Structures are given as C-alpha cells and as structure tokens.
GROMACS .gro file of C-alpha atoms in nm:
model
  352
    1UNK     CA    1 -14.181   6.497  -2.592
    2UNK     CA    2 -13.848   6.327  -2.641
    3UNK     CA    3 -13.518   6.376  -2.822
    4UNK     CA    4 -13.430   6.104  -3.076
    5UNK     CA    5 -13.064   6.009  -3.117
    6UNK     CA    6 -13.066   5.721  -3.368
    7UNK     CA    7 -12.951   5.944  -3.658
    8UNK     CA    8 -12.700   6.112  -3.426
    9UNK     CA    9 -12.533   5.777  -3.357
   10UNK     CA   10 -12.527   5.691  -3.728
   11UNK     CA   11 -12.365   6.025  -3.809
   12UNK     CA   12 -12.065   5.941  -3.590
   13UNK     CA   13 -12.037   5.574  -3.693
   14UNK     CA   14 -12.043   5.605  -4.071
   15UNK     CA   15 -11.741   5.653  -4.297
   16UNK     CA   16 -11.762   5.883  -4.603
   17UNK     CA   17 -11.787   5.587  -4.843
   18UNK     CA   18 -12.105   5.475  -4.663
   19UNK     CA   19 -12.274   5.814  -4.708
   20UNK     CA   20 -12.502   5.901  -5.002
   21UNK     CA   21 -12.610   6.240  -5.129
   22UNK     CA   22 -12.970   6.151  -5.214
   23UNK     CA   23 -13.233   5.883  -5.166
   24UNK     CA   24 -13.203   5.798  -5.535
   25UNK     CA   25 -12.827   5.743  -5.505
   26UNK     CA   26 -12.876   5.525  -5.197
   27UNK     CA   27 -13.145   5.318  -5.369
   28UNK     CA   28 -12.936   5.270  -5.684
   29UNK     CA   29 -12.642   5.154  -5.473
   30UNK     CA   30 -12.862   4.898  -5.296
   31UNK     CA   31 -13.006   4.778  -5.627
   32UNK     CA   32 -12.653   4.727  -5.766
   33UNK     CA   33 -12.548   4.551  -5.445
   34UNK     CA   34 -12.844   4.317  -5.475
   35UNK     CA   35 -12.772   4.241  -5.843
   36UNK     CA   36 -12.411   4.152  -5.761
   37UNK     CA   37 -12.500   3.918  -5.474
   38UNK     CA   38 -12.601   3.553  -5.469
   39UNK     CA   39 -12.728   3.300  -5.217
   40UNK     CA   40 -12.579   2.949  -5.195
   41UNK     CA   41 -12.670   2.654  -4.976
   42UNK     CA   42 -12.365   2.453  -4.868
   43UNK     CA   43 -12.354   2.143  -4.643
   44UNK     CA   44 -12.149   2.196  -4.324
   45UNK     CA   45 -11.909   1.919  -4.418
   46UNK     CA   46 -11.786   2.120  -4.717
   47UNK     CA   47 -11.684   2.426  -4.516
   48UNK     CA   48 -11.325   2.476  -4.407
   49UNK     CA   49 -11.080   2.761  -4.361
   50UNK     CA   50 -10.738   2.808  -4.515
   51UNK     CA   51 -10.468   3.079  -4.488
   52UNK     CA   52 -10.464   3.346  -4.755
   53UNK     CA   53 -10.158   3.517  -4.900
   54UNK     CA   54 -10.177   3.792  -4.636
   55UNK     CA   55 -10.238   3.543  -4.354
   56UNK     CA   56 -10.607   3.637  -4.352
   57UNK     CA   57 -10.830   3.337  -4.336
   58UNK     CA   58 -11.028   3.228  -4.641
   59UNK     CA   59 -11.339   3.012  -4.639
   60UNK     CA   60 -11.329   2.710  -4.867
   61UNK     CA   61 -11.676   2.596  -4.970
   62UNK     CA   62 -11.619   2.328  -5.235
   63UNK     CA   63 -11.480   1.978  -5.253
   64UNK     CA   64 -11.129   1.903  -5.133
   65UNK     CA   65 -10.986   1.981  -5.477
   66UNK     CA   66 -11.138   2.328  -5.448
   67UNK     CA   67 -11.400   2.276  -5.718
   68UNK     CA   68 -11.778   2.303  -5.725
   69UNK     CA   69 -11.837   2.587  -5.476
   70UNK     CA   70 -11.965   2.944  -5.479
   71UNK     CA   71 -11.733   3.224  -5.587
   72UNK     CA   72 -11.527   3.247  -5.901
   73UNK     CA   73 -11.202   3.110  -5.756
   74UNK     CA   74 -11.274   2.743  -5.705
   75UNK     CA   75 -11.513   2.796  -5.417
   76UNK     CA   76 -11.270   2.994  -5.198
   77UNK     CA   77 -11.415   3.310  -5.047
   78UNK     CA   78 -11.265   3.610  -4.874
   79UNK     CA   79 -11.441   3.717  -4.554
   80UNK     CA   80 -11.517   4.068  -4.439
   81UNK     CA   81 -11.531   4.162  -4.073
   82UNK     CA   82 -11.902   4.079  -4.043
   83UNK     CA   83 -11.894   3.737  -4.213
   84UNK     CA   84 -11.582   3.643  -4.013
   85UNK     CA   85 -11.770   3.740  -3.695
   86UNK     CA   86 -12.059   3.516  -3.800
   87UNK     CA   87 -11.824   3.224  -3.875
   88UNK     CA   88 -11.673   3.256  -3.528
   89UNK     CA   89 -12.024   3.241  -3.376
   90UNK     CA   90 -12.111   2.930  -3.578
   91UNK     CA   91 -11.793   2.765  -3.452
   92UNK     CA   92 -11.854   2.882  -3.098
   93UNK     CA   93 -11.510   3.048  -3.070
   94UNK     CA   94 -11.420   3.399  -2.962
   95UNK     CA   95 -11.334   3.635  -3.246
   96UNK     CA   96 -11.075   3.819  -3.037
   97UNK     CA   97 -10.911   3.489  -2.945
   98UNK     CA   98 -10.891   3.372  -3.306
   99UNK     CA   99 -10.743   3.704  -3.414
  100UNK     CA  100 -10.449   3.646  -3.179
  101UNK     CA  101 -10.364   3.308  -3.335
  102UNK     CA  102 -10.148   3.237  -3.638
  103UNK     CA  103 -10.345   3.157  -3.954
  104UNK     CA  104 -10.243   2.789  -3.942
  105UNK     CA  105 -10.350   2.754  -3.578
  106UNK     CA  106 -10.677   2.938  -3.644
  107UNK     CA  107 -10.752   2.695  -3.930
  108UNK     CA  108 -10.701   2.400  -3.697
  109UNK     CA  109 -10.939   2.562  -3.444
  110UNK     CA  110 -11.211   2.603  -3.704
  111UNK     CA  111 -11.143   2.249  -3.829
  112UNK     CA  112 -11.221   2.122  -3.481
  113UNK     CA  113 -11.507   2.356  -3.393
  114UNK     CA  114 -11.715   2.416  -3.707
  115UNK     CA  115 -12.024   2.192  -3.727
  116UNK     CA  116 -11.977   1.893  -3.958
  117UNK     CA  117 -12.339   1.778  -3.964
  118UNK     CA  118 -12.688   1.921  -3.984
  119UNK     CA  119 -12.878   2.144  -4.224
  120UNK     CA  120 -12.689   2.338  -4.492
  121UNK     CA  121 -12.566   2.691  -4.432
  122UNK     CA  122 -12.683   2.988  -4.635
  123UNK     CA  123 -12.386   3.170  -4.787
  124UNK     CA  124 -12.445   3.518  -4.927
  125UNK     CA  125 -12.168   3.619  -5.166
  126UNK     CA  126 -12.065   3.901  -5.398
  127UNK     CA  127 -11.802   3.769  -5.639
  128UNK     CA  128 -11.527   3.611  -5.429
  129UNK     CA  129 -11.641   3.782  -5.106
  130UNK     CA  130 -11.855   3.623  -4.839
  131UNK     CA  131 -12.101   3.890  -4.724
  132UNK     CA  132 -12.272   3.672  -4.463
  133UNK     CA  133 -12.335   3.315  -4.349
  134UNK     CA  134 -12.655   3.197  -4.183
  135UNK     CA  135 -12.843   2.896  -4.064
  136UNK     CA  136 -13.174   2.794  -4.222
  137UNK     CA  137 -13.374   3.008  -3.974
  138UNK     CA  138 -13.264   3.332  -4.141
  139UNK     CA  139 -13.473   3.491  -4.418
  140UNK     CA  140 -13.332   3.782  -4.616
  141UNK     CA  141 -13.506   4.112  -4.690
  142UNK     CA  142 -13.320   4.330  -4.936
  143UNK     CA  143 -13.241   4.694  -4.861
  144UNK     CA  144 -13.348   4.782  -5.215
  145UNK     CA  145 -13.700   4.650  -5.151
  146UNK     CA  146 -13.736   4.857  -4.834
  147UNK     CA  147 -13.620   5.170  -5.016
  148UNK     CA  148 -13.861   5.106  -5.304
  149UNK     CA  149 -14.146   5.141  -5.053
  150UNK     CA  150 -13.994   5.461  -4.917
  151UNK     CA  151 -13.959   5.616  -5.263
  152UNK     CA  152 -14.316   5.521  -5.350
  153UNK     CA  153 -14.489   5.653  -5.037
  154UNK     CA  154 -14.265   5.934  -4.908
  155UNK     CA  155 -14.225   6.141  -5.223
  156UNK     CA  156 -14.222   6.479  -5.045
  157UNK     CA  157 -13.963   6.376  -4.788
  158UNK     CA  158 -13.595   6.461  -4.815
  159UNK     CA  159 -13.276   6.431  -4.609
  160UNK     CA  160 -13.228   6.678  -4.322
  161UNK     CA  161 -12.966   6.949  -4.327
  162UNK     CA  162 -12.615   6.813  -4.385
  163UNK     CA  163 -12.439   6.718  -4.063
  164UNK     CA  164 -12.139   6.909  -3.933
  165UNK     CA  165 -11.910   6.640  -4.083
  166UNK     CA  166 -12.082   6.626  -4.422
  167UNK     CA  167 -12.302   6.327  -4.335
  168UNK     CA  168 -12.646   6.326  -4.498
  169UNK     CA  169 -12.854   6.082  -4.294
  170UNK     CA  170 -12.847   5.834  -4.584
  171UNK     CA  171 -12.612   5.541  -4.529
  172UNK     CA  172 -12.538   5.191  -4.659
  173UNK     CA  173 -12.235   4.989  -4.562
  174UNK     CA  174 -12.106   4.637  -4.530
  175UNK     CA  175 -12.355   4.550  -4.259
  176UNK     CA  176 -12.671   4.759  -4.293
  177UNK     CA  177 -12.867   5.051  -4.439
  178UNK     CA  178 -13.009   5.355  -4.255
  179UNK     CA  179 -13.227   5.632  -4.400
  180UNK     CA  180 -13.335   5.956  -4.227
  181UNK     CA  181 -13.592   6.174  -4.406
  182UNK     CA  182 -13.808   6.472  -4.313
  183UNK     CA  183 -14.076   6.678  -4.488
  184UNK     CA  184 -13.966   7.045  -4.460
  185UNK     CA  185 -14.297   7.159  -4.615
  186UNK     CA  186 -14.508   6.964  -4.369
  187UNK     CA  187 -14.501   7.206  -4.075
  188UNK     CA  188 -14.825   7.226  -3.886
  189UNK     CA  189 -14.948   7.300  -3.536
  190UNK     CA  190 -15.007   7.038  -3.271
  191UNK     CA  191 -15.150   7.179  -2.948
  192UNK     CA  192 -15.028   7.526  -3.034
  193UNK     CA  193 -14.671   7.428  -3.129
  194UNK     CA  194 -14.509   7.381  -3.470
  195UNK     CA  195 -14.408   7.031  -3.576
  196UNK     CA  196 -14.299   6.864  -3.902
  197UNK     CA  197 -14.308   6.492  -3.989
  198UNK     CA  198 -14.004   6.270  -4.031
  199UNK     CA  199 -13.891   5.910  -4.005
  200UNK     CA  200 -13.600   5.669  -3.981
  201UNK     CA  201 -13.600   5.339  -4.171
  202UNK     CA  202 -13.335   5.070  -4.149
  203UNK     CA  203 -13.253   4.717  -4.254
  204UNK     CA  204 -12.969   4.469  -4.282
  205UNK     CA  205 -12.966   4.213  -4.561
  206UNK     CA  206 -12.674   4.032  -4.390
  207UNK     CA  207 -12.836   3.985  -4.049
  208UNK     CA  208 -12.666   4.263  -3.855
  209UNK     CA  209 -12.992   4.426  -3.731
  210UNK     CA  210 -13.369   4.407  -3.762
  211UNK     CA  211 -13.575   4.577  -4.030
  212UNK     CA  212 -13.774   4.868  -3.892
  213UNK     CA  213 -13.918   5.215  -3.915
  214UNK     CA  214 -13.972   5.496  -3.665
  215UNK     CA  215 -14.202   5.786  -3.757
  216UNK     CA  216 -14.238   6.104  -3.554
  217UNK     CA  217 -14.329   6.474  -3.551
  218UNK     CA  218 -14.041   6.700  -3.451
  219UNK     CA  219 -13.963   7.066  -3.377
  220UNK     CA  220 -13.595   7.086  -3.481
  221UNK     CA  221 -13.301   6.887  -3.620
  222UNK     CA  222 -12.951   7.014  -3.543
  223UNK     CA  223 -12.628   6.952  -3.737
  224UNK     CA  224 -12.553   6.662  -3.504
  225UNK     CA  225 -12.872   6.505  -3.641
  226UNK     CA  226 -13.038   6.496  -3.300
  227UNK     CA  227 -13.416   6.519  -3.345
  228UNK     CA  228 -13.540   6.760  -3.078
  229UNK     CA  229 -13.878   6.760  -2.909
  230UNK     CA  230 -14.031   6.471  -3.101
  231UNK     CA  231 -14.387   6.361  -3.038
  232UNK     CA  232 -14.621   6.089  -3.166
  233UNK     CA  233 -14.325   5.852  -3.209
  234UNK     CA  234 -14.431   5.523  -3.372
  235UNK     CA  235 -14.175   5.241  -3.401
  236UNK     CA  236 -14.200   4.906  -3.575
  237UNK     CA  237 -13.933   4.634  -3.598
  238UNK     CA  238 -13.926   4.277  -3.721
  239UNK     CA  239 -13.660   4.004  -3.712
  240UNK     CA  240 -13.539   3.831  -4.028
  241UNK     CA  241 -13.736   3.513  -3.985
  242UNK     CA  242 -13.972   3.337  -4.224
  243UNK     CA  243 -14.234   3.618  -4.221
  244UNK     CA  244 -13.996   3.910  -4.258
  245UNK     CA  245 -14.142   3.984  -4.603
  246UNK     CA  246 -14.458   4.107  -4.429
  247UNK     CA  247 -14.252   4.397  -4.296
  248UNK     CA  248 -14.278   4.564  -4.636
  249UNK     CA  249 -14.655   4.585  -4.597
  250UNK     CA  250 -14.620   4.718  -4.243
  251UNK     CA  251 -14.370   4.986  -4.349
  252UNK     CA  252 -14.596   5.083  -4.640
  253UNK     CA  253 -14.893   5.118  -4.403
  254UNK     CA  254 -14.701   5.321  -4.143
  255UNK     CA  255 -14.566   5.560  -4.406
  256UNK     CA  256 -14.909   5.600  -4.564
  257UNK     CA  257 -15.056   5.683  -4.222
  258UNK     CA  258 -14.787   5.944  -4.161
  259UNK     CA  259 -14.849   6.107  -4.499
  260UNK     CA  260 -15.227   6.100  -4.452
  261UNK     CA  261 -15.200   6.263  -4.110
  262UNK     CA  262 -14.966   6.528  -4.250
  263UNK     CA  263 -15.206   6.611  -4.533
  264UNK     CA  264 -15.505   6.626  -4.297
  265UNK     CA  265 -15.324   6.853  -4.054
  266UNK     CA  266 -15.187   7.075  -4.330
  267UNK     CA  267 -15.531   7.116  -4.487
  268UNK     CA  268 -15.683   7.190  -4.149
  269UNK     CA  269 -15.417   7.450  -4.074
  270UNK     CA  270 -15.475   7.622  -4.410
  271UNK     CA  271 -15.846   7.651  -4.327
  272UNK     CA  272 -15.767   7.795  -3.985
  273UNK     CA  273 -15.532   8.056  -4.134
  274UNK     CA  274 -15.788   8.151  -4.397
  275UNK     CA  275 -16.052   8.203  -4.128
  276UNK     CA  276 -15.801   8.390  -3.907
  277UNK     CA  277 -15.740   8.637  -4.192
  278UNK     CA  278 -16.116   8.705  -4.215
  279UNK     CA  279 -16.204   8.724  -3.844
  280UNK     CA  280 -16.151   9.040  -3.636
  281UNK     CA  281 -16.064   9.024  -3.265
  282UNK     CA  282 -16.254   9.348  -3.198
  283UNK     CA  283 -16.377   9.674  -3.341
  284UNK     CA  284 -16.101   9.888  -3.190
  285UNK     CA  285 -15.764   9.861  -3.012
  286UNK     CA  286 -15.916   9.879  -2.664
  287UNK     CA  287 -16.149   9.586  -2.728
  288UNK     CA  288 -15.871   9.375  -2.883
  289UNK     CA  289 -15.636   9.454  -2.595
  290UNK     CA  290 -15.892   9.309  -2.354
  291UNK     CA  291 -15.902   8.987  -2.559
  292UNK     CA  292 -15.523   8.961  -2.553
  293UNK     CA  293 -15.519   9.017  -2.179
  294UNK     CA  294 -15.752   8.722  -2.128
  295UNK     CA  295 -15.495   8.508  -2.319
  296UNK     CA  296 -15.217   8.605  -2.075
  297UNK     CA  297 -15.042   8.852  -2.305
  298UNK     CA  298 -14.890   9.146  -2.119
  299UNK     CA  299 -15.030   9.493  -2.169
  300UNK     CA  300 -14.699   9.629  -2.301
  301UNK     CA  301 -14.659   9.352  -2.559
  302UNK     CA  302 -15.027   9.382  -2.657
  303UNK     CA  303 -15.000   9.757  -2.723
  304UNK     CA  304 -14.690   9.711  -2.944
  305UNK     CA  305 -14.854   9.424  -3.132
  306UNK     CA  306 -15.175   9.620  -3.192
  307UNK     CA  307 -14.974   9.912  -3.329
  308UNK     CA  308 -14.803   9.678  -3.578
  309UNK     CA  309 -15.132   9.510  -3.669
  310UNK     CA  310 -15.306   9.844  -3.721
  311UNK     CA  311 -15.034   9.947  -3.968
  312UNK     CA  312 -15.139   9.647  -4.179
  313UNK     CA  313 -15.502   9.749  -4.184
  314UNK     CA  314 -15.722   9.549  -3.945
  315UNK     CA  315 -15.721   9.374  -3.609
  316UNK     CA  316 -15.774   9.031  -3.760
  317UNK     CA  317 -15.665   8.724  -3.567
  318UNK     CA  318 -15.395   8.654  -3.824
  319UNK     CA  319 -15.259   9.012  -3.822
  320UNK     CA  320 -15.237   9.016  -3.442
  321UNK     CA  321 -15.075   8.670  -3.421
  322UNK     CA  322 -14.825   8.771  -3.690
  323UNK     CA  323 -14.739   9.091  -3.500
  324UNK     CA  324 -14.697   8.907  -3.170
  325UNK     CA  325 -14.475   8.643  -3.330
  326UNK     CA  326 -14.249   8.908  -3.480
  327UNK     CA  327 -14.217   9.083  -3.145
  328UNK     CA  328 -14.139   8.763  -2.953
  329UNK     CA  329 -13.826   8.719  -3.168
  330UNK     CA  330 -13.681   9.015  -2.977
  331UNK     CA  331 -13.689   8.820  -2.650
  332UNK     CA  332 -13.342   8.716  -2.539
  333UNK     CA  333 -13.418   8.380  -2.380
  334UNK     CA  334 -13.551   8.085  -2.581
  335UNK     CA  335 -13.782   7.981  -2.296
  336UNK     CA  336 -13.948   8.323  -2.287
  337UNK     CA  337 -13.985   8.320  -2.668
  338UNK     CA  338 -14.140   7.974  -2.662
  339UNK     CA  339 -14.389   8.072  -2.390
  340UNK     CA  340 -14.487   8.393  -2.571
  341UNK     CA  341 -14.522   8.209  -2.904
  342UNK     CA  342 -14.753   7.956  -2.744
  343UNK     CA  343 -14.976   8.233  -2.608
  344UNK     CA  344 -14.989   8.395  -2.953
  345UNK     CA  345 -15.065   8.062  -3.121
  346UNK     CA  346 -15.358   8.002  -2.884
  347UNK     CA  347 -15.536   8.293  -3.051
  348UNK     CA  348 -15.570   8.075  -3.361
  349UNK     CA  349 -15.775   7.835  -3.151
  350UNK     CA  350 -16.042   8.107  -3.136
  351UNK     CA  351 -16.116   8.043  -3.504
  352UNK     CA  352 -16.028   7.671  -3.527
   0.00000   0.00000   0.00000
C-alpha cells in the first residue's frame, strides 16, 4: 500500500479564489471560462510587445496600426504569469532575466528574439487577456469536457472532508483544474481490511500539465488531504497533442471500471454479511471459543466477546465479529487495534 500526496500538494498551492465548494460549482465555472475564451491563429510576424501603463508588457497581435487582431482593444492583449512564461519560452529568453529589465529594453529583446517566420501561433484569449500561446503541435482539451465525464459516471462520489485551511479538493485556476472525489458509501473489504474508492482527475486547457486520472482504494483521508494506505492505484495521463480528445474515452472507461468494481464488491459484501448473520460458529460458548482460538484470538478477548455476543442472542459469525470489533476499540495502540480487527474480519471469510 502507498500514501498518495497529490491532493495534499494542491491543498497548499491553491488560493481561496481557486477553491470550489462542489463539483457542480467547479463545472459551472469551467463552462463559463470556456464560453468566454477564444482561439486565434496569428502569424509570427504580427506579434510584438509594447509597454503598458504600469510598465507591464502587452502583446500586440495586429497590424502596425493596432487593428485587425484578437482582443477588444485593437489587438493588444494583457498577459498573465503563465502566458508571459510561454512567450519567454517561444523567444528563448529567461523569464527572470526579462523581469529585471525596463519595459522598453524588454520590448527590444522580444523584438530581436521572437520568431518572425514559420507556422502561425495559437493564441487563447478571454477578452483582452492572453490565457496562453502555443505552436501548432498543441491541441486543447477543455476542463469542462473532462468534468462532464466525471459528473456522468461518478454520481455517488463527493469531495473529501474539508481541509484544515478550508480547501475542498476542487480547484480551478489560471493554469489548470484539479478534482479530488471519494465515495463515502463505497466501503468494502479487500483481504480483510476496509477500503473505499476515490480518484483524482486533472487537466490544463492552457498547456500547464497533462490531462489525467488516478483511481485508487483507500483506508483514510486526513485534513491535510493525504490519502493513506491506498491500494489498486491506476493512473492514466496523456499529453495535449493531436489525439488528446481520446483521453475523454479513456477517463470514461477508467471511471466506469472503478464504479463497476465498487458495485461488485459492495454486493458481494452484503451477501457475506447476510450469510454471517445466519451462520452460527458453534452450539455453545466452549465450541465457539475453540474456533476463535484457531483464528489467533486470545482466550481473554474471546471470552469477553462471547459474553457480548450471547447478550444479543446467538453465536452467529456476525454477532461475534461485531463484539470483537467493539472490544478492539478499547486497545490503546493503533497497531494492536489493526491487528485485532484483521483477525476478527477473517472470521467473515468462513462464510464468504
């Protein structure tokens, strides 16, 4: 088993305005973001930078008179931190170096270094803001489309407990989207231990990270959003190239497999419990105590458990397991409790 820290890192990186209270709210935000954004194809020769009023650089995308370009202000776009980072990469200049220059000097650097020839660049804008800039090799996949798949196939899943700082596990910001969901009703037993299903899904429609999903079965999630003791971890990622659209089908399939496995395990567990409630471990306390001894349960604990079980009528498998589980909660150390719980849970295997 392993501990998963992806959601833990997100919890510490995200600002409050990137955090959403529900999957619906996150999806609606991404839908609105998509509706407000546009793609434009602009030849390299038409790109240039110019100083803004606050000495921040602007990207001019039209003709020299400022006309005929994307954005509502004569083809002049403001850049956020991510799109400025991308522009620096396209020009082959260091972002930290450019930030130390005056605006006029920085414009001359970009004038010298930005490509003047070749295939057009893909500009992704929202109003007068440049969200991202790419070459022709990049293909966009919208966050809203990824979340539509999640809402369709993970209807019983919900965010984990709120983090210690109020974070919810549901985030969308300038650069990417991240979604952490679990099914709190999906607890079942795997090899005698209790697990519930959950998953992370992520994407960036501006090229900051891959699109991907990680599904798993876990035993606990703390307020730091660390997923403890995860097993059956399945991860899928894809880059934003020409076939990135196929990722939607892969995410749909992976989620459907997780849900199908949950349902199968939950149904199987219900059948085991039903049979455990009908099956007796023995005709009297002495006979049942011998069975418990063979499972490694101490004589003292067995006697106390049988007394509790007898008060509820019969020495059924379920009654004895329930009694043992209640008694193990009195153990001081978590390791001792876990070991005792595993021994009690193995009794269910007698009727599985």
